[in-house]
GROMACS .gro file of C-alpha atoms in nm:
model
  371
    1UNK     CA    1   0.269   0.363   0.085
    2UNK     CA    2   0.347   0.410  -0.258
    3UNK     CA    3   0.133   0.631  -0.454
    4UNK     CA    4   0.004   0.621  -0.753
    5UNK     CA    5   0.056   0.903  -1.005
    6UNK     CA    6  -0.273   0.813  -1.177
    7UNK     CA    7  -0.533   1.127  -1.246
    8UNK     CA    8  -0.771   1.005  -0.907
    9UNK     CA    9  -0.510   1.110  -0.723
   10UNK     CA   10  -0.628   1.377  -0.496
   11UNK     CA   11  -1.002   1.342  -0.575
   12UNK     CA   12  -1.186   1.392  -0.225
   13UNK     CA   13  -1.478   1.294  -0.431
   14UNK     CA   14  -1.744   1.033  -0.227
   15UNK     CA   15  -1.483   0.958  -0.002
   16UNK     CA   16  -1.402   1.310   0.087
   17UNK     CA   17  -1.627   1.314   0.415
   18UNK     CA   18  -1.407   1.345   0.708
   19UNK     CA   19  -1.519   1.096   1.002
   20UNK     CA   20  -1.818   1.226   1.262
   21UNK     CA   21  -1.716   0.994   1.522
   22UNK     CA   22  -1.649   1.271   1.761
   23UNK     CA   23  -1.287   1.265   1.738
   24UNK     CA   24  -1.044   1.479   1.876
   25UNK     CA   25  -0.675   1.606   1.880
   26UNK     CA   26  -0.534   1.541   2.258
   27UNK     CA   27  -0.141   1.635   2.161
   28UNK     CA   28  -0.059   1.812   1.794
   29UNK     CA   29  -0.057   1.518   1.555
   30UNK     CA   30  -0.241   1.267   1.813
   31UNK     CA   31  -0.685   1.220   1.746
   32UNK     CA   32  -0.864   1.062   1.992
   33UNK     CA   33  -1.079   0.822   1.802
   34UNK     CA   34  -1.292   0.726   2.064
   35UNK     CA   35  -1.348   0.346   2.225
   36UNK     CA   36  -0.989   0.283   2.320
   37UNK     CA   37  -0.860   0.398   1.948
   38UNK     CA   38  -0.582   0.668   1.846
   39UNK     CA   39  -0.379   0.788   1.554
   40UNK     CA   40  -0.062   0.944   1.553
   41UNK     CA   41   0.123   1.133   1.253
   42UNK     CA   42   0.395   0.964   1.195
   43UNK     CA   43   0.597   1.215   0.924
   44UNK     CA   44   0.735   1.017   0.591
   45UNK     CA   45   1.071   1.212   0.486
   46UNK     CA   46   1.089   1.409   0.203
   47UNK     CA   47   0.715   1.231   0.080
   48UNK     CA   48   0.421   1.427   0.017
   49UNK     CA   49   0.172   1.240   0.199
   50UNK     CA   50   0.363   1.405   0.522
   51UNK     CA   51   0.300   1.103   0.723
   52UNK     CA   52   0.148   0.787   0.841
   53UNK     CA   53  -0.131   0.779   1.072
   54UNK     CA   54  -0.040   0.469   1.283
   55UNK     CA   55  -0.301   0.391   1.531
   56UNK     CA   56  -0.318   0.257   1.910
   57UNK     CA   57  -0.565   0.002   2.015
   58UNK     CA   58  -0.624  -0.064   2.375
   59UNK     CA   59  -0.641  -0.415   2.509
   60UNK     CA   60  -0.713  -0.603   2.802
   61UNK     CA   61  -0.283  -0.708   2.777
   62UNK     CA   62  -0.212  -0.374   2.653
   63UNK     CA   63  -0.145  -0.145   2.345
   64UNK     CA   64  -0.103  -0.275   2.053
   65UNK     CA   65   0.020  -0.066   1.701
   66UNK     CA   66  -0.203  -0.069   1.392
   67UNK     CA   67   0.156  -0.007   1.147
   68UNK     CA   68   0.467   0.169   1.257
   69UNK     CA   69   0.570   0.411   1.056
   70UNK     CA   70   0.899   0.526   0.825
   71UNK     CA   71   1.242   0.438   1.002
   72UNK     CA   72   1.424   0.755   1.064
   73UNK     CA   73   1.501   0.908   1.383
   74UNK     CA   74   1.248   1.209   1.326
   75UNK     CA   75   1.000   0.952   1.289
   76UNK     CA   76   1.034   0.733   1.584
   77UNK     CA   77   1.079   1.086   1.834
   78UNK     CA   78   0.730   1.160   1.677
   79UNK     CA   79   0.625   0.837   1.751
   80UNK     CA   80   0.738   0.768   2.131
   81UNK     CA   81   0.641   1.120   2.169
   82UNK     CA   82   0.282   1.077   2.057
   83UNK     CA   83   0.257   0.761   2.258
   84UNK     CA   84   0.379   0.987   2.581
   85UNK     CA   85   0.092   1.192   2.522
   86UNK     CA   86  -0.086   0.890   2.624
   87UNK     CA   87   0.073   0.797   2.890
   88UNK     CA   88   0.223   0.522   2.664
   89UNK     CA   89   0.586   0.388   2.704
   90UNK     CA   90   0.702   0.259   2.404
   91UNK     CA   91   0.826  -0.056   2.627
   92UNK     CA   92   0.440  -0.060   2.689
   93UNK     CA   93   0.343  -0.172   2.334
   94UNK     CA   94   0.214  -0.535   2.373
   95UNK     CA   95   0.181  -0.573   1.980
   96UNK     CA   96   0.236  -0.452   1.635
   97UNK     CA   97  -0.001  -0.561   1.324
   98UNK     CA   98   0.099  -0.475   0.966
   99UNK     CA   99  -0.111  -0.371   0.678
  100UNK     CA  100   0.157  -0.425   0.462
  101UNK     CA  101   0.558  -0.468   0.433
  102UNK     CA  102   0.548  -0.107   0.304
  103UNK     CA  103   0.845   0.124   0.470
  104UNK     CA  104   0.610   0.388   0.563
  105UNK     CA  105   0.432   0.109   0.736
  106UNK     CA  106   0.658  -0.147   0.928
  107UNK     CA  107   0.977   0.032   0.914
  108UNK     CA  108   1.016   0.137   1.301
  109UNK     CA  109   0.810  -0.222   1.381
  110UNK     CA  110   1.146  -0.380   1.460
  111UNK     CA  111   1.252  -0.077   1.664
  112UNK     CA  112   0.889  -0.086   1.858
  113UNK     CA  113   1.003  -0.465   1.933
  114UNK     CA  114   1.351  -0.440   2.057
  115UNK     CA  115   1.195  -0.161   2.293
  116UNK     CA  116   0.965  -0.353   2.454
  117UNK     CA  117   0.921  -0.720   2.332
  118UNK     CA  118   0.603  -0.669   2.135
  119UNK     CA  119   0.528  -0.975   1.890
  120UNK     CA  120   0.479  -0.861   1.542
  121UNK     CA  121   0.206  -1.004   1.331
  122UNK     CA  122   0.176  -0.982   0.932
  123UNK     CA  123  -0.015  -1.172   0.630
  124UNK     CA  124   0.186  -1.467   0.470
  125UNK     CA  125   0.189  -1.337   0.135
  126UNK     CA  126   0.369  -0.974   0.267
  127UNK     CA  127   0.625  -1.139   0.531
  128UNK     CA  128   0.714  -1.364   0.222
  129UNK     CA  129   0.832  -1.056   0.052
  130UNK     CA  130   1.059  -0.938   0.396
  131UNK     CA  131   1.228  -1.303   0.380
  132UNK     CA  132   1.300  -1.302   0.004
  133UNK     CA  133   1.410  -0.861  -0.002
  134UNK     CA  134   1.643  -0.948   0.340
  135UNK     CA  135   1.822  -1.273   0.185
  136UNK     CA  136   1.925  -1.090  -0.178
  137UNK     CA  137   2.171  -0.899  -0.231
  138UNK     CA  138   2.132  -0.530  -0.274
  139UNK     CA  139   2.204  -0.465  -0.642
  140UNK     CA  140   1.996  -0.780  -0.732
  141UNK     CA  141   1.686  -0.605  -0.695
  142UNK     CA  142   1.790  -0.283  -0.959
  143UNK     CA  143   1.923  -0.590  -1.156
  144UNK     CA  144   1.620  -0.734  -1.213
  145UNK     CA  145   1.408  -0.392  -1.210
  146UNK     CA  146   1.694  -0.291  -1.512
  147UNK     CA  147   1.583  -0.619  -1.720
  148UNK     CA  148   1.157  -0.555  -1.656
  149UNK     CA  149   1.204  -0.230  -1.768
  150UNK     CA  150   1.365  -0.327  -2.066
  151UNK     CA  151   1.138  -0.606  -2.146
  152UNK     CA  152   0.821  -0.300  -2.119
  153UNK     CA  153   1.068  -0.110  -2.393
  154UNK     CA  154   1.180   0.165  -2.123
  155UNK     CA  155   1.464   0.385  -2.336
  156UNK     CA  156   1.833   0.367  -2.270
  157UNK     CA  157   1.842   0.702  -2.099
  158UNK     CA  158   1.604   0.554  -1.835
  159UNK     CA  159   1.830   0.208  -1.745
  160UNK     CA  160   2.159   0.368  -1.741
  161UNK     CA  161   2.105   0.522  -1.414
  162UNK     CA  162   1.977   0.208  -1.252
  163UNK     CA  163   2.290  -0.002  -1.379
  164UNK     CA  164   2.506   0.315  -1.198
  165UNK     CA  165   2.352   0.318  -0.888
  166UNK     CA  166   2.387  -0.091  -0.874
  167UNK     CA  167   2.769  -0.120  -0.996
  168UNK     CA  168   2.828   0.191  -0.746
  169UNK     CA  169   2.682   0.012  -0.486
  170UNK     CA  170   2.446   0.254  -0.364
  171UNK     CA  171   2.178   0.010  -0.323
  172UNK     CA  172   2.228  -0.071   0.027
  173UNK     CA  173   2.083   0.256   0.071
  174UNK     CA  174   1.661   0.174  -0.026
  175UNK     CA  175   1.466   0.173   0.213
  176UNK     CA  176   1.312  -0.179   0.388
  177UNK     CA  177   1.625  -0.420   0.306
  178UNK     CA  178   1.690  -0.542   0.650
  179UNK     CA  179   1.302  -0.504   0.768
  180UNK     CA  180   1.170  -0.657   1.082
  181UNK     CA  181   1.084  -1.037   1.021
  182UNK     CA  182   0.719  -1.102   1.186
  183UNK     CA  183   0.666  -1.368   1.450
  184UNK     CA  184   0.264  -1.408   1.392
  185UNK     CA  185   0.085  -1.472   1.079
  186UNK     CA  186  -0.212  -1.271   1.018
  187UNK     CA  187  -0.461  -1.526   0.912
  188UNK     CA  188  -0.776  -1.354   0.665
  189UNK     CA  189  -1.116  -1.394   0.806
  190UNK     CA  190  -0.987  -1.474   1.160
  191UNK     CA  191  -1.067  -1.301   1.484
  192UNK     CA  192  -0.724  -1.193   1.604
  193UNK     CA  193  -0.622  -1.290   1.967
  194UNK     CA  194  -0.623  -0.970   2.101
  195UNK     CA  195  -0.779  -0.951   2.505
  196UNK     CA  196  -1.109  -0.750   2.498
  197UNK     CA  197  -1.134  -0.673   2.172
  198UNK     CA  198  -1.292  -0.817   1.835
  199UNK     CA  199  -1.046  -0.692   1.555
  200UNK     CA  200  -1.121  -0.931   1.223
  201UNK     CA  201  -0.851  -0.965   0.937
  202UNK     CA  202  -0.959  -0.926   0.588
  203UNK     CA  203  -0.713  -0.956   0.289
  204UNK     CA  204  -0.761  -0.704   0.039
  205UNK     CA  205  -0.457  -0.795  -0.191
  206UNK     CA  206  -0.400  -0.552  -0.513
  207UNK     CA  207  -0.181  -0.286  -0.335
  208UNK     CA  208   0.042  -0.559  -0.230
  209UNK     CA  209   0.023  -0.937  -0.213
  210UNK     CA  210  -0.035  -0.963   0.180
  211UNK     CA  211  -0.239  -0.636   0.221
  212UNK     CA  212  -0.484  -0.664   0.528
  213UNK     CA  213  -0.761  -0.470   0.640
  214UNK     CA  214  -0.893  -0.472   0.981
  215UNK     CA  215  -1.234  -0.460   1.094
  216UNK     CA  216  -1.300  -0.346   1.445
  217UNK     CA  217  -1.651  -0.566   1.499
  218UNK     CA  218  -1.772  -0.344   1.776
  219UNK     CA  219  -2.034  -0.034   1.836
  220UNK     CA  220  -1.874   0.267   1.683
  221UNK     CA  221  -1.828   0.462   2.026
  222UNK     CA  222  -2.014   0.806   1.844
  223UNK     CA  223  -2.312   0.561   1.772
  224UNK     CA  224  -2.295   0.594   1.416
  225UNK     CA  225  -2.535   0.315   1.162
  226UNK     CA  226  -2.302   0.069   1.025
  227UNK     CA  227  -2.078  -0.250   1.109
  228UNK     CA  228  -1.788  -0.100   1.354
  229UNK     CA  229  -1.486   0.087   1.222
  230UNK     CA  230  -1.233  -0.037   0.952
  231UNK     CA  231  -0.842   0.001   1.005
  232UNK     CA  232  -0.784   0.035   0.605
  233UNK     CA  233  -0.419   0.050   0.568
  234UNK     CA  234  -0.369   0.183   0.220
  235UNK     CA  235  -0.595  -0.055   0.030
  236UNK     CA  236  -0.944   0.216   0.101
  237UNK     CA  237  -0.817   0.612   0.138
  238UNK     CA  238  -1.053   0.886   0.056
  239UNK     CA  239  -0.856   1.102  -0.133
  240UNK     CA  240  -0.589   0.918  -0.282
  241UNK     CA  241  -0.592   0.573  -0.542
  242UNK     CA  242  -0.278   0.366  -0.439
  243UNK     CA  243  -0.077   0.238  -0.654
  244UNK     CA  244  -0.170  -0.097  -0.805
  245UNK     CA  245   0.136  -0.263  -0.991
  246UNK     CA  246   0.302  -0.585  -1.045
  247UNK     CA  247   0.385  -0.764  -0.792
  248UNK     CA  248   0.764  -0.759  -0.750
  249UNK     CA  249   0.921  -1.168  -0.730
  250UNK     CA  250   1.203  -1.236  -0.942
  251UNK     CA  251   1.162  -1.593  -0.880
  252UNK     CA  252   0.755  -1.665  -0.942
  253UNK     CA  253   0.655  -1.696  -1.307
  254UNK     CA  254   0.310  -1.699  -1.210
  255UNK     CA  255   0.079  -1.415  -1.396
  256UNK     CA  256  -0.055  -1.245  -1.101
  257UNK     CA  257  -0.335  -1.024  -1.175
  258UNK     CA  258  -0.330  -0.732  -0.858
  259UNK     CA  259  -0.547  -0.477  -1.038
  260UNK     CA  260  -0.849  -0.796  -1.075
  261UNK     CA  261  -0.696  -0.880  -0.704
  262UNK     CA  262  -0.766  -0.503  -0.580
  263UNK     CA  263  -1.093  -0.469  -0.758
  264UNK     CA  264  -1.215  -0.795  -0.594
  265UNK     CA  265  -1.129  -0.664  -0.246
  266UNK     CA  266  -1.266  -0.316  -0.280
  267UNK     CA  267  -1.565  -0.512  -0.360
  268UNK     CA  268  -1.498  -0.712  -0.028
  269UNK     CA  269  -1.471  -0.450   0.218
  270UNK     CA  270  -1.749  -0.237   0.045
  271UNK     CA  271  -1.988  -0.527   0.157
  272UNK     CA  272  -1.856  -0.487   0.537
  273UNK     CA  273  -2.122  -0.207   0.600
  274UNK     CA  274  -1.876  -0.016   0.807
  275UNK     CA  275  -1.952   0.309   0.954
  276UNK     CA  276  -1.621   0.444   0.978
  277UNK     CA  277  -1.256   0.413   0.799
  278UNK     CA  278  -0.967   0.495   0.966
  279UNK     CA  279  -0.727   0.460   0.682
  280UNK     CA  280  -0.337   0.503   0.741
  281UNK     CA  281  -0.299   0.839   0.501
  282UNK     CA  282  -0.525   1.150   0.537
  283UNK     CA  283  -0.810   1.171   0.790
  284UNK     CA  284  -1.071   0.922   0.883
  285UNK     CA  285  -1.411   0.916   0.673
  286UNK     CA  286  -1.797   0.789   0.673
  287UNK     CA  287  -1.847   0.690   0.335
  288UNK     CA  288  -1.718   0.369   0.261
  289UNK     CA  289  -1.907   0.214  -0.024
  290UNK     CA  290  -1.936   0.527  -0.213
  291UNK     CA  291  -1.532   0.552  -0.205
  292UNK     CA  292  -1.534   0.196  -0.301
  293UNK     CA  293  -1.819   0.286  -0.593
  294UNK     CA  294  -1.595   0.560  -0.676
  295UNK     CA  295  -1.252   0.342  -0.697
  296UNK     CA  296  -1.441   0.069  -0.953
  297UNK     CA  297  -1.574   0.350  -1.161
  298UNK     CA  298  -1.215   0.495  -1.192
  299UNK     CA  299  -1.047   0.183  -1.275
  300UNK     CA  300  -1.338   0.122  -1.525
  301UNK     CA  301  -1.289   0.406  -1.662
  302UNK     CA  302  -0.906   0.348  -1.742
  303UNK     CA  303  -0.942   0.048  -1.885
  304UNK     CA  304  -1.136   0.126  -2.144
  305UNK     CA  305  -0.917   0.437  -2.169
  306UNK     CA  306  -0.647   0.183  -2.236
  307UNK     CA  307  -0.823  -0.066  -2.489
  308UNK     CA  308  -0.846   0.240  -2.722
  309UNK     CA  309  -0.471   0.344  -2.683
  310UNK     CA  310  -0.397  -0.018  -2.784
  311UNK     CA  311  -0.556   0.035  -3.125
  312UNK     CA  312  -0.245   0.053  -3.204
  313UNK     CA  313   0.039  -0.182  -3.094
  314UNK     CA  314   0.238  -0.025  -2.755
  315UNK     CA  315   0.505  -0.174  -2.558
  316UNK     CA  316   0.441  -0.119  -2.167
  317UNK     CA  317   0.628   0.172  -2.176
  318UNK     CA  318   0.485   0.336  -2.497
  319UNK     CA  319   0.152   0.292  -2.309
  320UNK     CA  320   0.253   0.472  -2.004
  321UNK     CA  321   0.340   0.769  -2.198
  322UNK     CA  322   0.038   0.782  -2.338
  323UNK     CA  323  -0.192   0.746  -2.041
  324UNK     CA  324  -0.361   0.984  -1.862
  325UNK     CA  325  -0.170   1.100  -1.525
  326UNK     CA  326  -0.172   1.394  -1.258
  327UNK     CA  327   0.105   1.558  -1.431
  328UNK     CA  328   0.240   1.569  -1.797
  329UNK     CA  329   0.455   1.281  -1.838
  330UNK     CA  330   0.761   1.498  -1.919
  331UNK     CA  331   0.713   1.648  -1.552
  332UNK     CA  332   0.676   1.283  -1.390
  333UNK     CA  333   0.976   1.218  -1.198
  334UNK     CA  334   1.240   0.919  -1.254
  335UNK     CA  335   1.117   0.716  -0.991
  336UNK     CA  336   0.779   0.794  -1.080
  337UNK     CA  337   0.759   0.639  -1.424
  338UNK     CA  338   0.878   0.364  -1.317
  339UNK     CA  339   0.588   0.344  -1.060
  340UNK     CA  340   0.355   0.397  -1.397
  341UNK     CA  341   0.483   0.189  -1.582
  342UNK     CA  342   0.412  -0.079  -1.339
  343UNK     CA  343   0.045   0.028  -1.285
  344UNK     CA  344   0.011   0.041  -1.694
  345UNK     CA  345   0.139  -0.310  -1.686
  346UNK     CA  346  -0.101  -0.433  -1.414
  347UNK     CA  347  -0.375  -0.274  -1.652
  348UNK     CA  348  -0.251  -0.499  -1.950
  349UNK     CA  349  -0.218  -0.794  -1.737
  350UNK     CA  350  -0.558  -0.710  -1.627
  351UNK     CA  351  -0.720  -0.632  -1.986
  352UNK     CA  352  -0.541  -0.955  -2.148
  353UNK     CA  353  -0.720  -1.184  -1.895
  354UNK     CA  354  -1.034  -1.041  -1.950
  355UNK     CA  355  -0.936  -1.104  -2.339
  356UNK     CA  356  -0.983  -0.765  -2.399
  357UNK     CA  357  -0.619  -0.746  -2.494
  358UNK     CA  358  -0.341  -0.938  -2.596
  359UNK     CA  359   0.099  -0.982  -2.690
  360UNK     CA  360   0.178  -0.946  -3.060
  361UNK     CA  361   0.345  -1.267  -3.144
  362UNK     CA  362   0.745  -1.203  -3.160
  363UNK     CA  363   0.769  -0.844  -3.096
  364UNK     CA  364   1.089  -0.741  -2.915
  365UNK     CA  365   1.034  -0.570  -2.669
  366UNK     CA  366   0.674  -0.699  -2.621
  367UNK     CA  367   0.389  -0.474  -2.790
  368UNK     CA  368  -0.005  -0.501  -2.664
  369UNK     CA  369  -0.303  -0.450  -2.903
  370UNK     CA  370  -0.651  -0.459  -2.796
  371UNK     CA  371  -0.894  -0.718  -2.927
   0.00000   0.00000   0.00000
């Protein structure tokens, strides 16, 4: 997951109420969910979320992974470990679904499946991004994150390391450049094929293209009102906003629109009536629709933030420093502006196509002034 470094971060607000389905920890890091459902922390290096929950679903054909967690050998000894505690041999695992092509989520999926032959199954839109990040070269990607940055008027100071760490190779280094290709496509709206059970895929793009939810269509096992339980991924988690940029494709010149993309899904899975969310960061909760309520009102909120900043002309960048954050921009890491930057520009792209906004003709870089 990346986070965003917007000022909901952190907010239990609505969402804040943990899940009441009875569940409970049967090995440190490992809940019992109830109805043949687990979670495991799965620790993230040197992250502050700490870790992925990746969750176990029994089936009549046998386990099957809800995400997989970072790849690093801490991580996958937590992993194997927790699935132990279940009597679970990793050679076990009959499948592996993917929210998303995050690191944090499908990094150890092609580990799970040289262990044991799993299938791995993923939306179109996400394993589209695995095929094009594993056939380009390694500095290609800083080369074209160097020229976006430029174009949203990012200072020299900020580029110059970027060039470095491409001409110095260092690149082949990031994290998710030789991720697991997927052998099943995760169709939306479709029951998936899985023995016993009635797990439905819902795509919930805005976080990233290929984003899926997935809605467990049965009798919460603690009885609770509401329509089953909700694997969530990162697109629904009740303390956190994720991080809602530009898509990333060198080669598309398509205006995508993910913040009007992630909007439309919250809206989506807040009409699914389910009674619990087991998201993939944090702790399960009960409160769906008021998180979604509170995730609308936020972005709402920000926008028209935004359309006041852009009384005056601002490049992408200008904008960024301007906006409101959980931290002083001064303190926001390198990486981190970068991240911001790329959630102000999905908030421009997002404000010019509801012509609330538009690019002043022949400005260099491009400036944005509200209309």
């Amino acid at each position: 997951m990346t986070q965003s470094v917007s000022g909901a971060d952190g907010t239990g607000g609505a969402g804040g109420a943990e899940g009441t389905g009875g569940a409970g920890e049967t090995a440190p890091g490992v809940l019992d969910h109830g109805g043949g459902v687990w979670s495991i922390k799965v620790p993230i290096p040197d992250n502050p979320l700490g870790h992925t929950l990746v969750h176990l679903l029994d089936t009549d054909r046998g386990p099957v992974l809800v995400d997989t967690g970072w790849d690093d050998p801490a991580s996958w000894d937590t992993l194997t470990a927790g699935l132990a505690s279940l009597d679970v041999r990793v050679e076990d695992v009959h499948g592996v679904l993917i929210t998303h092509h995050h690191p944090d989520h499908h990094g150890l999926s092609g580990q799970v499946r040289d262990a044991s032959g799993a299938w791995i199954a993923m939306h179109a839109a996400d394993a589209e991004v695995v095929r094009r990040t594993r056939s380009t070269e390694p500095g290609a990607w800083l080369t074209y994150l160097t020229a976006k940055l430029a174009a949203a008027g990012a200072p020299e100071e900020h580029l110059a390391p970027l060039v470095a760490a491409r001409d110095s190779g260092r690149t082949r280094t990031l994290p998710g450049l030789r991720a697991a290709l997927p052998d099943r496509e995760i169709a939306p709206g479709e029951l998936l094929p899985l023995a016993g059970r009635k797990l439905r895929a819902v795509w919930t793009p805005g976080h990233t293209p290929g984003h899926v939810c997935l809605h467990l269509e049965e009798q919460h096992p603690g009885n609770l009102p509401g329509h089953g339980r909700l694997f969530s991924g990162d697109h629904l988690l009740p303390g956190i906003t994720p991080h809602i940029g530009l898509y990333e494709d060198p080669d598309s010149d398509s205006p995508a629109d993910p913040l009007g993309d992630y909007l439309a899904s919250l809206e989506r899975v807040g009409r699914l009536g389910a009674a619990e969310v087991l998201p993939a960061h944090q702790y399960a909760f009960t409160t769906p629709r008021a998180r979604v309520d509170e995730l609308l009102a936020h972005h709402e909120e920000r926008l028209t933030g935004l359309r006041t900043l852009l009384a005056t002309p601002l490049t992408p960048w200008q904008l960024a420093e301007r906006m409101e954050w959980n931290r002083p921009w001064e303190q926001i890491p390198y990486g981190s502006r970068n991240i911001a930057v790329s959630e102000a520009e999905a908030h421009l792209r997002r404000l010019v196509k509801l012509g609330h906004a538009e690019a002043v003709p022949g400005s260099d870089p491009v400036t944005y002034t509200a209309l």
